[in-house]
Amino acid sequence: MPDLPAALAGLVKRYYHDPVVVQSLRSTVAGVLAYVVALQLSPNPVPLTAPLTALLVVQVTLYTTLKTGWRRVLSVIAGVLIAVALGDLMGLNWWSLGLIILASLVVGHIIRVDEFVAEVAISGMLILGVTNRGGEGWDRVLETVIGAVVGVLLNLLFAPPVFVQPAGEAVEELARRLRGLLLRIGRELREGASRERTVSWLYEARRLDNEIARFDESLRRAEESTKLNPRVRRAKGAMTRLILRSGLDTLEVCTVVLRTLCRSLADLAEDRGNQESVYDAAVSAVLDELLAHIADAVDSFGRLITAQVSAGAERAEAELEQALHDGREDRERIAALLRDEAEMGGEWRSWELHGALLANIDRLLDELDVEKRSRWLAAQLDAARPSPTLVRRMRARFRR
């Protein structure tokens, strides 16, 4: 039994930042509380609309809850009003049902409830089926308001966790996978890669590119979790969002560039034939070293992003600078070797593909550049900071 508190603490720590677990627990609590409150305030003996609304309103972040809550309430109220107004005039039959659905959908688009347009029609149909439409309608409006208020208050009083850590882990995962592919390309080039292997690199780069949406979703959740959250200071939240977003954008560009690099290698291998290696031993060895340094730079960049939103980042930044320095030196060596190979072998037809390879390498090194990133972050922070004139106007307006 003495190990139970430690095991429970470990379990909480493990799933504390899991969006599915957080959403499930908070929605359950909000639904139960909304039902209990509605039993006291609503004349309806079974006020299920209140917990239903609470389930729909409570989101994994406070920002999303506030952003969607009012649209949810507005959609239900609009549907109830349409059903009460048209139902008393026409009753319930197939053509009146169709007219109310059409009117509800049109009104939903007019009032701009966005993804909740269908709920306008759903609320109208639920009210249309009851006998006392007026009384049931206003009871449903009351229950909807109760559910929405309970859902919002739950997130205000018990702020959801900040999902910065999962977003940082997503950035590190993308950096690790990029690093793994770069190391694999360099290693197999040194071993004498033919066209089959270059095509497999291209397929892997495409798969990685297709998974960017998953990493972006994790980052979007982290950005929303820092907005309006009492656990996060406004300035720190803005800085965290900026660092993570810029880091993921950089790695996303690197993923696209790496896919293009793999395309150039696959085209070059096809020109040289299936049995011939892409490059000779001397060029492949230098390319292996170059791609290894770029891989180290990508890995250091991923650790630098997460370190900037948690602890010190000096070590990761120093390793990134050293990897970029070594990579630029290798780039000059490989450019000289490729130029000599083209001049000696007369393979000017392949020089276009060599140039594309070097251009992609330059782009990777440029995207990961520390100095360029520092200047960009400084410019973004200056742009986000309000001007002194605007501050004075806001203070004057507040005094008035």
mmCIF file of C-alpha atoms in Angstrom:
data_model
loop_
_atom_site.group_PDB
_atom_site.id
_atom_site.type_symbol
_atom_site.label_atom_id
_atom_site.label_comp_id
_atom_site.label_asym_id
_atom_site.label_seq_id
_atom_site.Cartn_x
_atom_site.Cartn_y
_atom_site.Cartn_z
ATOM 1 C CA MET A 1 0.000 0.000 0.000
ATOM 2 C CA PRO A 2 2.787 2.557 0.618
ATOM 3 C CA ASP A 3 3.530 2.427 -3.132
ATOM 4 C CA LEU A 4 -0.058 3.400 -4.048
ATOM 5 C CA PRO A 5 0.412 7.208 -3.775
ATOM 6 C CA ALA A 6 3.571 7.048 -5.880
ATOM 7 C CA ALA A 7 1.870 4.876 -8.485
ATOM 8 C CA LEU A 8 -1.143 7.203 -8.566
ATOM 9 C CA ALA A 9 1.109 10.244 -8.925
ATOM 10 C CA GLY A 10 2.928 8.562 -11.787
ATOM 11 C CA LEU A 11 -0.356 7.749 -13.505
ATOM 12 C CA VAL A 12 -1.569 11.350 -13.177
ATOM 13 C CA LYS A 13 1.737 12.682 -14.467
ATOM 14 C CA ARG A 14 1.609 10.319 -17.434
ATOM 15 C CA TYR A 15 -1.909 11.240 -18.570
ATOM 16 C CA TYR A 16 -2.135 14.824 -17.295
ATOM 17 C CA HIS A 17 -1.294 16.272 -20.695
ATOM 18 C CA ASP A 18 -3.214 13.684 -22.733
ATOM 19 C CA PRO A 19 -5.950 15.641 -24.571
ATOM 20 C CA VAL A 20 -8.293 12.617 -24.728
ATOM 21 C CA VAL A 21 -8.072 11.978 -20.975
ATOM 22 C CA VAL A 22 -8.443 15.669 -20.115
ATOM 23 C CA GLN A 23 -11.435 16.100 -22.422
ATOM 24 C CA SER A 24 -13.175 12.956 -21.153
ATOM 25 C CA LEU A 25 -12.836 13.818 -17.460
ATOM 26 C CA ARG A 26 -13.815 17.476 -17.830
ATOM 27 C CA SER A 27 -16.797 16.681 -20.057
ATOM 28 C CA THR A 28 -18.052 14.068 -17.591
ATOM 29 C CA VAL A 29 -17.827 16.446 -14.646
ATOM 30 C CA ALA A 30 -19.449 19.289 -16.613
ATOM 31 C CA GLY A 31 -22.335 17.066 -17.764
ATOM 32 C CA VAL A 32 -23.121 15.844 -14.250
ATOM 33 C CA LEU A 33 -22.923 19.334 -12.735
ATOM 34 C CA ALA A 34 -25.124 20.797 -15.482
ATOM 35 C CA TYR A 35 -27.771 18.118 -14.884
ATOM 36 C CA VAL A 36 -27.772 18.712 -11.124
ATOM 37 C CA VAL A 37 -28.112 22.483 -11.549
ATOM 38 C CA ALA A 38 -30.836 22.099 -14.194
ATOM 39 C CA LEU A 39 -32.872 19.863 -11.845
ATOM 40 C CA GLN A 40 -33.020 22.779 -9.443
ATOM 41 C CA LEU A 41 -33.746 25.563 -11.924
ATOM 42 C CA SER A 42 -35.718 23.988 -14.770
ATOM 43 C CA PRO A 43 -39.368 22.853 -14.514
ATOM 44 C CA ASN A 44 -38.548 19.933 -16.820
ATOM 45 C CA PRO A 45 -38.246 16.741 -14.683
ATOM 46 C CA VAL A 46 -35.605 15.308 -17.045
ATOM 47 C CA PRO A 47 -33.498 18.304 -18.228
ATOM 48 C CA LEU A 48 -31.106 16.397 -20.468
ATOM 49 C CA THR A 49 -30.493 19.387 -22.710
ATOM 50 C CA ALA A 50 -28.338 20.958 -20.001
ATOM 51 C CA PRO A 51 -25.757 18.134 -19.766
ATOM 52 C CA LEU A 52 -25.900 17.733 -23.543
ATOM 53 C CA THR A 53 -24.979 21.400 -23.993
ATOM 54 C CA ALA A 54 -22.255 21.152 -21.346
ATOM 55 C CA LEU A 55 -20.735 18.174 -23.167
ATOM 56 C CA LEU A 56 -20.711 20.144 -26.400
ATOM 57 C CA VAL A 57 -19.442 23.387 -24.859
ATOM 58 C CA VAL A 58 -16.561 22.038 -22.774
ATOM 59 C CA GLN A 59 -13.471 21.780 -24.954
ATOM 60 C CA VAL A 60 -9.942 20.722 -24.214
ATOM 61 C CA THR A 61 -8.795 24.370 -23.851
ATOM 62 C CA LEU A 62 -10.418 27.409 -22.254
ATOM 63 C CA TYR A 63 -9.966 29.477 -25.408
ATOM 64 C CA THR A 64 -11.880 26.960 -27.537
ATOM 65 C CA THR A 65 -14.613 26.690 -24.890
ATOM 66 C CA LEU A 66 -15.210 30.439 -24.885
ATOM 67 C CA LYS A 67 -14.944 30.671 -28.664
ATOM 68 C CA THR A 68 -17.506 27.948 -29.357
ATOM 69 C CA GLY A 69 -19.784 28.264 -26.316
ATOM 70 C CA TRP A 70 -21.707 31.342 -27.387
ATOM 71 C CA ARG A 71 -22.223 29.968 -30.906
ATOM 72 C CA ARG A 72 -23.564 26.741 -29.426
ATOM 73 C CA VAL A 73 -26.095 28.617 -27.282
ATOM 74 C CA LEU A 74 -27.066 30.876 -30.168
ATOM 75 C CA SER A 75 -27.701 27.924 -32.479
ATOM 76 C CA VAL A 76 -29.992 26.180 -29.973
ATOM 77 C CA ILE A 77 -31.960 29.353 -29.214
ATOM 78 C CA ALA A 78 -32.390 30.084 -32.922
ATOM 79 C CA GLY A 79 -33.698 26.578 -33.580
ATOM 80 C CA VAL A 80 -36.151 26.790 -30.674
ATOM 81 C CA LEU A 81 -37.506 30.172 -31.792
ATOM 82 C CA ILE A 82 -37.994 28.952 -35.379
ATOM 83 C CA ALA A 83 -39.850 25.821 -34.205
ATOM 84 C CA VAL A 84 -42.086 27.785 -31.817
ATOM 85 C CA ALA A 85 -42.931 30.380 -34.459
ATOM 86 C CA LEU A 86 -43.562 28.059 -37.402
ATOM 87 C CA GLY A 87 -44.789 24.995 -35.530
ATOM 88 C CA ASP A 88 -47.852 26.741 -34.072
ATOM 89 C CA LEU A 89 -48.819 27.955 -37.533
ATOM 90 C CA MET A 90 -48.295 24.790 -39.564
ATOM 91 C CA GLY A 91 -48.259 21.870 -37.136
ATOM 92 C CA LEU A 92 -46.156 18.767 -37.783
ATOM 93 C CA ASN A 93 -46.250 17.126 -41.222
ATOM 94 C CA TRP A 94 -43.727 16.303 -43.912
ATOM 95 C CA TRP A 95 -43.782 19.680 -45.664
ATOM 96 C CA SER A 96 -43.684 21.735 -42.444
ATOM 97 C CA LEU A 97 -40.739 19.632 -41.232
ATOM 98 C CA GLY A 98 -38.885 20.299 -44.471
ATOM 99 C CA LEU A 99 -39.656 24.014 -44.277
ATOM 100 C CA ILE A 100 -38.408 24.277 -40.683
ATOM 101 C CA ILE A 101 -35.217 22.392 -41.518
ATOM 102 C CA LEU A 102 -34.576 24.650 -44.501
ATOM 103 C CA ALA A 103 -35.342 27.805 -42.490
ATOM 104 C CA SER A 104 -33.102 26.631 -39.637
ATOM 105 C CA LEU A 105 -30.156 25.955 -41.930
ATOM 106 C CA VAL A 106 -30.550 29.312 -43.671
ATOM 107 C CA VAL A 107 -30.817 31.180 -40.372
ATOM 108 C CA GLY A 108 -27.791 29.281 -39.040
ATOM 109 C CA HIS A 109 -25.681 30.540 -41.927
ATOM 110 C CA ILE A 110 -27.075 34.071 -41.540
ATOM 111 C CA ILE A 111 -26.158 34.284 -37.838
ATOM 112 C CA ARG A 112 -22.791 32.641 -38.581
ATOM 113 C CA VAL A 113 -22.713 29.828 -36.069
ATOM 114 C CA ASP A 114 -20.287 28.065 -38.415
ATOM 115 C CA GLU A 115 -19.930 24.351 -37.593
ATOM 116 C CA PHE A 116 -23.074 24.445 -35.419
ATOM 117 C CA VAL A 117 -25.472 25.188 -38.283
ATOM 118 C CA ALA A 118 -26.897 21.667 -38.119
ATOM 119 C CA GLU A 119 -27.713 22.139 -34.428
ATOM 120 C CA VAL A 120 -30.141 24.916 -35.312
ATOM 121 C CA ALA A 121 -32.206 22.418 -37.308
ATOM 122 C CA ILE A 122 -31.771 19.684 -34.668
ATOM 123 C CA SER A 123 -33.070 21.942 -31.898
ATOM 124 C CA GLY A 124 -36.011 22.990 -34.078
ATOM 125 C CA MET A 125 -36.983 19.382 -34.828
ATOM 126 C CA LEU A 126 -36.823 18.413 -31.151
ATOM 127 C CA ILE A 127 -39.195 21.215 -30.210
ATOM 128 C CA LEU A 128 -41.462 20.537 -33.182
ATOM 129 C CA GLY A 129 -42.256 17.067 -31.837
ATOM 130 C CA VAL A 130 -43.606 18.182 -28.440
ATOM 131 C CA THR A 131 -47.190 19.195 -27.747
ATOM 132 C CA ASN A 132 -46.609 22.323 -25.701
ATOM 133 C CA ARG A 133 -44.057 23.913 -27.978
ATOM 134 C CA GLY A 134 -43.905 27.272 -26.249
ATOM 135 C CA GLY A 135 -43.307 25.923 -22.751
ATOM 136 C CA GLU A 136 -40.961 23.165 -23.889
ATOM 137 C CA GLY A 137 -39.112 25.597 -26.091
ATOM 138 C CA TRP A 138 -38.322 28.062 -23.338
ATOM 139 C CA ASP A 139 -37.448 25.228 -20.957
ATOM 140 C CA ARG A 140 -34.967 23.981 -23.519
ATOM 141 C CA VAL A 141 -33.504 27.474 -23.886
ATOM 142 C CA LEU A 142 -33.069 27.659 -20.106
ATOM 143 C CA GLU A 143 -31.405 24.255 -19.991
ATOM 144 C CA THR A 144 -29.108 25.242 -22.850
ATOM 145 C CA VAL A 145 -28.017 28.358 -21.017
ATOM 146 C CA ILE A 146 -27.468 26.350 -17.817
ATOM 147 C CA GLY A 147 -25.314 23.799 -19.625
ATOM 148 C CA ALA A 148 -23.273 26.482 -21.373
ATOM 149 C CA VAL A 149 -22.720 28.471 -18.173
ATOM 150 C CA VAL A 150 -21.682 25.376 -16.221
ATOM 151 C CA GLY A 151 -19.260 24.342 -18.973
ATOM 152 C CA VAL A 152 -17.643 27.772 -19.174
ATOM 153 C CA LEU A 153 -17.442 28.214 -15.381
ATOM 154 C CA LEU A 154 -15.826 24.808 -14.994
ATOM 155 C CA ASN A 155 -13.015 25.819 -17.340
ATOM 156 C CA LEU A 156 -12.725 29.255 -15.726
ATOM 157 C CA LEU A 157 -12.550 28.003 -12.137
ATOM 158 C CA PHE A 158 -10.493 24.898 -12.925
ATOM 159 C CA ALA A 159 -8.276 25.951 -15.799
ATOM 160 C CA PRO A 160 -7.322 23.176 -18.236
ATOM 161 C CA PRO A 161 -3.659 22.156 -18.418
ATOM 162 C CA VAL A 162 -1.253 23.828 -20.773
ATOM 163 C CA PHE A 163 -0.357 21.540 -23.661
ATOM 164 C CA VAL A 164 3.063 23.035 -24.354
ATOM 165 C CA GLN A 165 4.894 19.851 -23.378
ATOM 166 C CA PRO A 166 3.082 17.618 -25.936
ATOM 167 C CA ALA A 167 3.681 20.255 -28.618
ATOM 168 C CA GLY A 168 7.377 20.358 -27.744
ATOM 169 C CA GLU A 169 7.512 16.572 -27.918
ATOM 170 C CA ALA A 170 5.872 16.718 -31.357
ATOM 171 C CA VAL A 171 8.536 19.162 -32.559
ATOM 172 C CA GLU A 172 11.279 16.910 -31.200
ATOM 173 C CA GLU A 173 9.686 13.853 -32.831
ATOM 174 C CA LEU A 174 9.609 15.564 -36.223
ATOM 175 C CA ALA A 175 13.244 16.613 -35.797
ATOM 176 C CA ARG A 176 14.245 13.051 -34.856
ATOM 177 C CA ARG A 177 12.508 11.582 -37.872
ATOM 178 C CA LEU A 178 14.131 14.111 -40.186
ATOM 179 C CA ARG A 179 17.482 13.290 -38.624
ATOM 180 C CA GLY A 180 16.922 9.561 -39.083
ATOM 181 C CA LEU A 181 16.114 9.950 -42.763
ATOM 182 C CA LEU A 182 19.151 12.177 -43.375
ATOM 183 C CA LEU A 183 21.455 9.686 -41.648
ATOM 184 C CA ARG A 184 19.956 6.820 -43.625
ATOM 185 C CA ILE A 185 20.457 8.620 -46.940
ATOM 186 C CA GLY A 186 24.096 9.394 -46.134
ATOM 187 C CA ARG A 187 24.832 5.872 -44.912
ATOM 188 C CA GLU A 188 23.263 4.160 -47.922
ATOM 189 C CA LEU A 189 24.966 6.559 -50.319
ATOM 190 C CA ARG A 190 28.304 5.523 -48.858
ATOM 191 C CA GLU A 191 27.291 1.864 -49.281
ATOM 192 C CA GLY A 192 26.560 2.449 -52.962
ATOM 193 C CA ALA A 193 22.836 3.204 -53.212
ATOM 194 C CA SER A 194 21.083 2.415 -56.478
ATOM 195 C CA ARG A 195 17.764 3.682 -57.812
ATOM 196 C CA GLU A 196 15.634 1.357 -55.637
ATOM 197 C CA ARG A 197 16.998 2.867 -52.461
ATOM 198 C CA THR A 198 16.640 6.446 -53.698
ATOM 199 C CA VAL A 199 12.975 5.783 -54.470
ATOM 200 C CA SER A 200 12.472 4.414 -50.953
ATOM 201 C CA TRP A 201 13.982 7.668 -49.565
ATOM 202 C CA LEU A 202 11.508 9.648 -51.621
ATOM 203 C CA TYR A 203 8.557 7.592 -50.358
ATOM 204 C CA GLU A 204 9.674 8.028 -46.747
ATOM 205 C CA ALA A 205 10.065 11.784 -47.208
ATOM 206 C CA ARG A 206 6.563 11.951 -48.674
ATOM 207 C CA ARG A 207 5.120 10.006 -45.730
ATOM 208 C CA LEU A 208 6.794 12.397 -43.339
ATOM 209 C CA ASP A 209 5.440 15.353 -45.278
ATOM 210 C CA ASN A 210 1.916 13.918 -45.078
ATOM 211 C CA GLU A 211 2.152 13.660 -41.283
ATOM 212 C CA ILE A 212 2.815 17.377 -40.842
ATOM 213 C CA ALA A 213 -0.906 17.895 -40.194
ATOM 214 C CA ARG A 214 -0.666 15.722 -37.072
ATOM 215 C CA PHE A 215 2.205 17.767 -35.688
ATOM 216 C CA ASP A 216 0.397 20.977 -36.576
ATOM 217 C CA GLU A 217 -2.716 19.841 -34.676
ATOM 218 C CA SER A 218 -0.653 19.271 -31.538
ATOM 219 C CA LEU A 219 0.879 22.727 -31.880
ATOM 220 C CA ARG A 220 -2.510 24.373 -32.507
ATOM 221 C CA ARG A 221 -3.803 22.819 -29.271
ATOM 222 C CA ALA A 222 -0.769 24.143 -27.397
ATOM 223 C CA GLU A 223 -1.286 27.634 -28.819
ATOM 224 C CA GLU A 224 -4.931 27.672 -27.763
ATOM 225 C CA SER A 225 -4.113 26.309 -24.301
ATOM 226 C CA THR A 226 -1.927 29.354 -23.562
ATOM 227 C CA LYS A 227 -4.627 31.859 -24.560
ATOM 228 C CA LEU A 228 -6.843 33.218 -21.753
ATOM 229 C CA ASN A 229 -5.393 30.609 -19.408
ATOM 230 C CA PRO A 230 -4.840 31.964 -15.865
ATOM 231 C CA ARG A 231 -1.947 29.553 -15.438
ATOM 232 C CA VAL A 232 0.051 31.319 -18.135
ATOM 233 C CA ARG A 233 1.186 34.923 -18.116
ATOM 234 C CA ARG A 234 0.196 36.755 -21.256
ATOM 235 C CA ALA A 235 3.716 37.721 -22.314
ATOM 236 C CA LYS A 236 5.092 34.236 -21.637
ATOM 237 C CA GLY A 237 2.202 32.641 -23.519
ATOM 238 C CA ALA A 238 2.795 34.852 -26.553
ATOM 239 C CA MET A 239 6.511 34.034 -26.516
ATOM 240 C CA THR A 240 5.828 30.299 -26.201
ATOM 241 C CA ARG A 241 3.385 30.335 -29.116
ATOM 242 C CA LEU A 242 5.829 32.285 -31.257
ATOM 243 C CA ILE A 243 8.781 29.982 -30.535
ATOM 244 C CA LEU A 244 6.885 26.750 -31.095
ATOM 245 C CA ARG A 245 5.124 27.963 -34.239
ATOM 246 C CA SER A 246 8.316 29.286 -35.808
ATOM 247 C CA GLY A 247 10.130 26.070 -34.927
ATOM 248 C CA LEU A 248 7.505 23.835 -36.490
ATOM 249 C CA ASP A 249 7.320 26.058 -39.588
ATOM 250 C CA THR A 250 11.089 25.735 -40.015
ATOM 251 C CA LEU A 251 10.999 21.958 -39.702
ATOM 252 C CA GLU A 252 8.062 21.816 -42.096
ATOM 253 C CA VAL A 253 10.095 23.717 -44.701
ATOM 254 C CA CYS A 254 13.016 21.353 -44.075
ATOM 255 C CA THR A 255 10.706 18.392 -44.685
ATOM 256 C CA VAL A 256 9.620 19.808 -48.042
ATOM 257 C CA VAL A 257 13.224 20.581 -49.011
ATOM 258 C CA LEU A 258 14.337 17.083 -48.023
ATOM 259 C CA ARG A 259 11.617 15.596 -50.193
ATOM 260 C CA THR A 260 12.867 17.677 -53.114
ATOM 261 C CA LEU A 261 16.443 16.558 -52.385
ATOM 262 C CA CYS A 262 15.320 12.926 -52.500
ATOM 263 C CA ARG A 263 13.605 13.626 -55.804
ATOM 264 C CA SER A 264 16.879 14.957 -57.252
ATOM 265 C CA LEU A 265 18.795 11.878 -56.060
ATOM 266 C CA ALA A 266 16.145 9.558 -57.511
ATOM 267 C CA ASP A 267 16.303 11.333 -60.882
ATOM 268 C CA LEU A 268 20.095 11.157 -60.878
ATOM 269 C CA ALA A 269 20.019 7.444 -60.055
ATOM 270 C CA GLU A 270 17.584 6.836 -62.895
ATOM 271 C CA ASP A 271 19.897 8.606 -65.355
ATOM 272 C CA ARG A 272 22.817 6.469 -64.257
ATOM 273 C CA GLY A 273 20.979 3.150 -64.488
ATOM 274 C CA ASN A 274 19.686 0.666 -61.954
ATOM 275 C CA GLN A 275 22.985 -1.141 -61.371
ATOM 276 C CA GLU A 276 25.207 1.908 -60.964
ATOM 277 C CA SER A 277 25.663 3.764 -57.673
ATOM 278 C CA VAL A 278 24.381 7.341 -57.487
ATOM 279 C CA TYR A 279 27.852 8.735 -56.714
ATOM 280 C CA ASP A 280 31.345 7.288 -56.576
ATOM 281 C CA ALA A 281 33.031 6.466 -53.278
ATOM 282 C CA ALA A 282 34.783 9.826 -52.781
ATOM 283 C CA VAL A 283 31.655 11.925 -53.384
ATOM 284 C CA SER A 284 29.447 9.556 -51.369
ATOM 285 C CA ALA A 285 31.786 9.735 -48.364
ATOM 286 C CA VAL A 286 31.685 13.534 -48.286
ATOM 287 C CA LEU A 287 27.913 13.510 -48.817
ATOM 288 C CA ASP A 288 27.567 11.118 -45.883
ATOM 289 C CA GLU A 289 29.511 13.519 -43.652
ATOM 290 C CA LEU A 290 27.523 16.495 -44.930
ATOM 291 C CA LEU A 291 24.137 14.855 -44.338
ATOM 292 C CA ALA A 292 25.288 13.682 -40.896
ATOM 293 C CA HIS A 293 26.117 17.276 -39.945
ATOM 294 C CA ILE A 294 22.758 18.489 -41.258
ATOM 295 C CA ALA A 295 21.091 15.691 -39.286
ATOM 296 C CA ASP A 296 22.883 16.853 -36.130
ATOM 297 C CA ALA A 297 21.780 20.419 -36.881
ATOM 298 C CA VAL A 298 18.138 19.347 -37.240
ATOM 299 C CA ASP A 299 18.303 17.404 -33.981
ATOM 300 C CA SER A 300 19.918 20.335 -32.163
ATOM 301 C CA PHE A 301 17.318 22.678 -33.608
ATOM 302 C CA GLY A 302 14.485 20.525 -32.253
ATOM 303 C CA ARG A 303 16.070 20.446 -28.804
ATOM 304 C CA LEU A 304 16.686 24.185 -28.999
ATOM 305 C CA ILE A 305 12.986 24.880 -29.624
ATOM 306 C CA THR A 306 11.848 22.877 -26.607
ATOM 307 C CA ALA A 307 14.653 24.268 -24.439
ATOM 308 C CA GLN A 308 13.573 27.830 -25.217
ATOM 309 C CA VAL A 309 10.125 27.158 -23.759
ATOM 310 C CA SER A 310 11.372 25.238 -20.732
ATOM 311 C CA ALA A 311 14.989 25.634 -19.565
ATOM 312 C CA GLY A 312 18.255 27.062 -20.835
ATOM 313 C CA ALA A 313 19.075 26.614 -24.502
ATOM 314 C CA GLU A 314 22.777 27.531 -24.613
ATOM 315 C CA ARG A 315 24.070 23.993 -25.161
ATOM 316 C CA ALA A 316 21.590 23.159 -27.929
ATOM 317 C CA GLU A 317 22.331 26.463 -29.658
ATOM 318 C CA ALA A 318 26.093 25.886 -29.489
ATOM 319 C CA GLU A 319 25.714 22.382 -30.939
ATOM 320 C CA LEU A 320 23.484 23.743 -33.692
ATOM 321 C CA GLU A 321 26.020 26.415 -34.639
ATOM 322 C CA GLN A 322 28.851 23.873 -34.749
ATOM 323 C CA ALA A 323 26.828 21.451 -36.881
ATOM 324 C CA LEU A 324 25.916 24.231 -39.327
ATOM 325 C CA HIS A 325 29.558 25.348 -39.524
ATOM 326 C CA ASP A 326 30.707 21.813 -40.310
ATOM 327 C CA GLY A 327 27.892 21.373 -42.794
ATOM 328 C CA ARG A 328 28.849 24.520 -44.722
ATOM 329 C CA GLU A 329 32.447 23.328 -44.963
ATOM 330 C CA ASP A 330 31.290 19.952 -46.283
ATOM 331 C CA ARG A 331 29.035 21.725 -48.736
ATOM 332 C CA GLU A 332 31.986 23.545 -50.303
ATOM 333 C CA ARG A 333 33.914 20.271 -50.540
ATOM 334 C CA ILE A 334 31.061 18.429 -52.217
ATOM 335 C CA ALA A 335 30.512 21.290 -54.660
ATOM 336 C CA ALA A 336 34.172 21.121 -55.735
ATOM 337 C CA LEU A 337 34.044 17.334 -56.134
ATOM 338 C CA LEU A 338 30.873 17.465 -58.230
ATOM 339 C CA ARG A 339 32.342 20.202 -60.423
ATOM 340 C CA ASP A 340 35.512 18.189 -61.010
ATOM 341 C CA GLU A 341 33.483 15.060 -61.764
ATOM 342 C CA ALA A 342 31.374 16.894 -64.324
ATOM 343 C CA GLU A 343 34.444 18.419 -66.011
ATOM 344 C CA MET A 344 36.428 15.173 -66.130
ATOM 345 C CA GLY A 345 33.564 12.919 -67.189
ATOM 346 C CA GLY A 346 31.828 15.404 -69.429
ATOM 347 C CA GLU A 347 28.549 14.733 -67.660
ATOM 348 C CA TRP A 348 27.148 18.208 -68.087
ATOM 349 C CA ARG A 349 23.684 16.694 -68.504
ATOM 350 C CA SER A 350 23.779 15.658 -64.827
ATOM 351 C CA TRP A 351 25.041 19.018 -63.606
ATOM 352 C CA GLU A 352 21.488 20.366 -63.413
ATOM 353 C CA LEU A 353 20.632 17.638 -60.908
ATOM 354 C CA HIS A 354 23.876 18.305 -59.002
ATOM 355 C CA GLY A 355 22.905 21.972 -58.836
ATOM 356 C CA ALA A 356 19.446 21.102 -57.514
ATOM 357 C CA LEU A 357 21.075 18.933 -54.835
ATOM 358 C CA LEU A 358 23.384 21.748 -53.751
ATOM 359 C CA ALA A 359 20.510 24.255 -53.796
ATOM 360 C CA ASN A 360 18.468 22.044 -51.477
ATOM 361 C CA ILE A 361 21.431 21.628 -49.136
ATOM 362 C CA ASP A 362 21.874 25.413 -49.068
ATOM 363 C CA ARG A 363 18.191 25.816 -48.246
ATOM 364 C CA LEU A 364 18.413 23.366 -45.348
ATOM 365 C CA LEU A 365 21.439 25.133 -43.899
ATOM 366 C CA ASP A 366 19.788 28.526 -44.349
ATOM 367 C CA GLU A 367 16.508 27.497 -42.688
ATOM 368 C CA LEU A 368 18.353 26.208 -39.604
ATOM 369 C CA ASP A 369 20.610 29.271 -39.302
ATOM 370 C CA VAL A 370 20.692 30.564 -35.710
ATOM 371 C CA GLU A 371 21.400 34.200 -36.546
ATOM 372 C CA LYS A 372 18.593 34.362 -39.099
ATOM 373 C CA ARG A 373 16.139 32.866 -36.623
ATOM 374 C CA SER A 374 17.198 35.310 -33.868
ATOM 375 C CA ARG A 375 16.586 38.294 -36.147
ATOM 376 C CA TRP A 376 13.201 36.917 -37.178
ATOM 377 C CA LEU A 377 12.100 36.362 -33.570
ATOM 378 C CA ALA A 378 13.207 39.875 -32.604
ATOM 379 C CA ALA A 379 11.231 41.365 -35.499
ATOM 380 C CA GLN A 380 8.116 39.353 -34.555
ATOM 381 C CA LEU A 381 8.339 40.448 -30.927
ATOM 382 C CA ASP A 382 8.695 44.086 -31.944
ATOM 383 C CA ALA A 383 5.692 43.767 -34.228
ATOM 384 C CA ALA A 384 3.614 42.157 -31.469
ATOM 385 C CA ARG A 385 4.484 44.824 -28.891
ATOM 386 C CA PRO A 386 1.918 47.685 -28.874
ATOM 387 C CA SER A 387 3.205 51.115 -29.802
ATOM 388 C CA PRO A 388 3.543 53.826 -27.097
ATOM 389 C CA THR A 389 0.933 55.948 -28.896
ATOM 390 C CA LEU A 390 -1.588 53.102 -28.776
ATOM 391 C CA VAL A 391 -0.889 52.549 -25.081
ATOM 392 C CA ARG A 392 -1.452 56.248 -24.320
ATOM 393 C CA ARG A 393 -4.737 56.227 -26.234
ATOM 394 C CA MET A 394 -5.947 53.156 -24.367
ATOM 395 C CA ARG A 395 -5.085 54.727 -21.008
ATOM 396 C CA ALA A 396 -6.816 57.968 -21.931
ATOM 397 C CA ARG A 397 -9.937 56.111 -23.035
ATOM 398 C CA PHE A 398 -9.956 54.130 -19.779
ATOM 399 C CA ARG A 399 -9.710 57.327 -17.714
ATOM 400 C CA ARG A 400 -12.616 58.873 -19.637
#
